[in-house]
Amino acid sequence: MAYKLKKAVRKEELPISKLKYICDEAFLDFKTTAEIKLRPEIIGQTRAINALRVGLDIDSTGYNIFVTGEIGTGRKTTVKRLIKESPRTKNIPRDKCYVNNFKNPDEPIFLNFSAGEGRVFKKEMQGLIQYLTKSIPAVFESKEYDKKKKEIIEEYKKKEKEVGEIFEKEAESAGFTIMQVQTGQYVRPSLVPLIDGKPADVQKLKLEGNKDKIKKIEEDYTRLNGKLEATLKSIRKIEISLEDRMRQLELEHILPIIEHRVEEIKAQHKNEKLNKYLDDIKVDIVDNIAKFLEQKKSDEEDTFRRYNVNLLVDNYGKKSAPVIFETSPTYRNLFGGIESRLNAYGEWGADFMDVKAGSILKAEGGFLIIDAMDTLIEPGVWTNLKRILRNRKLDVQNYNPSYMFSVSGLKPEAVDIDVKVVMVGPFHLYNLLYEYDEDFKKIFKIRADFDSSMEVRKDTIKEYANFIKKIVETEKLLNFDRAACIQIIEYGMRLARKQDKLSTQFHHIADLLCEANYWTKRDNKTLITEDYVKKAVYQKFERSRLIEEKIEEMLADGTIMIDISGSVIGQVNGLSVYDAGDYAFGKPARITAKVGVGDAGIINIEREAELSGKIHNKGVLILSGYLRGKYAQDKPLILSASLCFEQSYGGVEGDSASSTELYALISALSGLPLRQDIAVTGSVNQKGEIQAIGGVTEKVEGFYGICKIRGFTGKQGVMIPQQNVKDLMLLDEVVKAVKQGKFHIYAIKSIDEGIEVLTGIKAGDLEKNGSYEKGTINWLVSERLEDFIQKWRSFSGGKDGKEKKKKRRKK
């Protein structure tokens, strides 16, 4: 069938003004950054700031904050800044102490005081013990005490003597005497009969046979022995009474000393819980007076350890709420712990003085900032943190997952906690916690999202210049001129990958400033100009482009096969992005398509080899939908086709090559060759509309690089989606090449538009009769598919088809 191909209308190239954003110098009203008056402002995070203020100012349970965003967007800096503005900072923190529980030493008592009062109380207790260690022995050594003691002792000795003498007389009249007899280790009084004024042996008398005398002695002995026991009990009562009287004497002299000092301490601190503790101290001191008499200088600390004050958190001099940034949120660092120590008997143990405070207790009444990932990976930390924020109570525990058994049964009194926790982490981690942890949404009710970019406006450009000034001052850099600042702003747009956005990942900008300063000082200059900023950008890229350079070498020597001139049927250059962490670059990839008669549909070779990701698989399946909608409305789609990323040995993911694959497929069906000097990127939908993709700048520069290495022909270029035009921030070198006509960029809206650029032939519209305009690409594809149908029918359908099958089998 004779026909003539219809030429397509030449596609207009993208104008130079669309290739990158050129910052207007009029936005910057200074010659150098030395003229900028530094303003303390947070740049480009209005949404996050509003969320943070709500979370910081509401004191209700659960209003803790989870901060999300990219690293370098100023999350932690902003949090610290806004904390200073929060009304909560007016809360002056209280001192926290643990003291001994004299009734139950395993459960230390918690006391809190106003800021600075804790150290005063600690000194008062030290002073009390020091005073008593001197005063109590002095009291017992005084003449007045000694005199009264002697009088009391004499009085009670006299009573004992009187009781003893009465019994002795009765025993003597009955012919007995009292002797001290040793029984084992003890000596006790015993009755012994007297015969002729001398102690007699009862057994000997029995042998002599004087029964009447013996009977009389035994009767008297039994009677007197009962009275002896009663006398001894009376004497013991007198001794006990003496002890009580001596104790009373001690109290009469000691209590006024103790009570005087204790009442002084009570008067300084009006605290009912403290008063109860001090009352317990009085009782304990009285019960342990002997320790104040027996102690030596060497063991004084251990002897009186029970009266010490464990000042866990000392907020002396603090005028605002604490702000704690815990960089290592281990269990011990966050919640505190209980240290173990060897006692005098060589045994491991702990008491109230071994309790140590963690960041939660130090931040009580204020703010605690922690990293989410660091917190979640530490054993036991997340579970306990949730419990504390939910119940608003802290239990200091001896937690050590390395040991099966605890060396201490200490259980300090729980502490009421009022702390505002700000957790910083990635957005995906927030989503995981919100989805799978029921407690999370109850205790982190505020999410503050930090954006990685902000809109380009006159005011935001001035804010960027203000940030440059801030880094100049904090890092002590040389000043930048206006042109240098414009280069930095344009670099910020390149990082944001949009012409109407500026990157808020300020750590990258700060790094560029420092490196530009380095290259300027190296040349002994005193002002940083745009040339040094450009040099810093170039050197930054150059340091990271080793992998890109190796790939370029393989592209240049033909190891990786890429054509950048001529035309080939069913073959097109796609574009992909390699992300090397701190550096991303584009690379062309050959994509081929083969078609034939059959009903297998479109075979994705990458998928069959398990090298294709889900999104790429979806993109390939969309191609079948496009073909059905475009060419199979009045006939079946009989097609077996295969698509392949040639020399691809790693995984392929994303749908940015779906339009490229479709161009290769249309070329294979139509028999029209595609230009190899035009690389293609863009995803496609079932309607044939070209959709936006990512990394457009890197992709354009990647194909430009290989063309530069192999040599420009003046026809080479790239087709990109129309929606991605606003994302272009090309290097000046690429813009210059486009301006000189060495390189070309086309913005495409549809498959029909793109195929015309690649073939130079008109795509063709559907006419009223249901067929495509003759001599167009769509007509050729439709005719080829019709031919496949006829061949398929002749091969598999009807009587003739069956006969042909039999003949083929015989052959």
PDB file of C-alpha atoms in Angstrom, residues 4 105 109 132 170 189 257 322 342 345 374 427 461 517 523 535 564 567 631 648 696 704 706 737 761 770 772 778:
ATOM      1  CA  LYS A   4       3.431   9.216   2.168  1.00  0.00           C
ATOM      2  CA  PRO A 105      15.298   1.835 104.714  1.00  0.00           C
ATOM      3  CA  ILE A 109      11.696   9.295 101.084  1.00  0.00           C
ATOM      4  CA  LEU A 132      25.638  16.445 117.906  1.00  0.00           C
ATOM      5  CA  GLU A 170      16.808 -14.696 156.762  1.00  0.00           C
ATOM      6  CA  PRO A 189      24.146 -16.887 143.572  1.00  0.00           C
ATOM      7  CA  ILE A 257      19.984  19.885 122.373  1.00  0.00           C
ATOM      8  CA  PRO A 322      15.381  23.749  82.911  1.00  0.00           C
ATOM      9  CA  LEU A 342      30.488  -2.884  98.676  1.00  0.00           C
ATOM     10  CA  TYR A 345      31.135  -6.964 105.118  1.00  0.00           C
ATOM     11  CA  ASP A 374      18.198   7.067  69.660  1.00  0.00           C
ATOM     12  CA  PHE A 427       8.261  11.644  59.477  1.00  0.00           C
ATOM     13  CA  ILE A 461      15.480  36.093  49.810  1.00  0.00           C
ATOM     14  CA  ASN A 517      35.651  31.219  52.684  1.00  0.00           C
ATOM     15  CA  ASP A 523      44.120  33.187  47.446  1.00  0.00           C
ATOM     16  CA  LYS A 535      34.471  27.325  42.824  1.00  0.00           C
ATOM     17  CA  ILE A 564      23.921   9.937  20.769  1.00  0.00           C
ATOM     18  CA  SER A 567      18.072   6.951  14.472  1.00  0.00           C
ATOM     19  CA  TYR A 631      -5.692   1.289  19.204  1.00  0.00           C
ATOM     20  CA  SER A 648      21.015  -2.975  33.638  1.00  0.00           C
ATOM     21  CA  VAL A 696      14.967  16.492  36.180  1.00  0.00           C
ATOM     22  CA  TYR A 704      24.626  16.808  28.532  1.00  0.00           C
ATOM     23  CA  ILE A 706      27.972  12.345  27.821  1.00  0.00           C
ATOM     24  CA  ALA A 737      25.381  25.407  25.657  1.00  0.00           C
ATOM     25  CA  ILE A 761       6.522  12.472  11.683  1.00  0.00           C
ATOM     26  CA  GLY A 770     -12.742   5.658  13.408  1.00  0.00           C
ATOM     27  CA  TYR A 772      -6.238   7.509  12.085  1.00  0.00           C
ATOM     28  CA  ASN A 778      -0.788   6.312  14.915  1.00  0.00           C
TER      29      ASN A 778
END
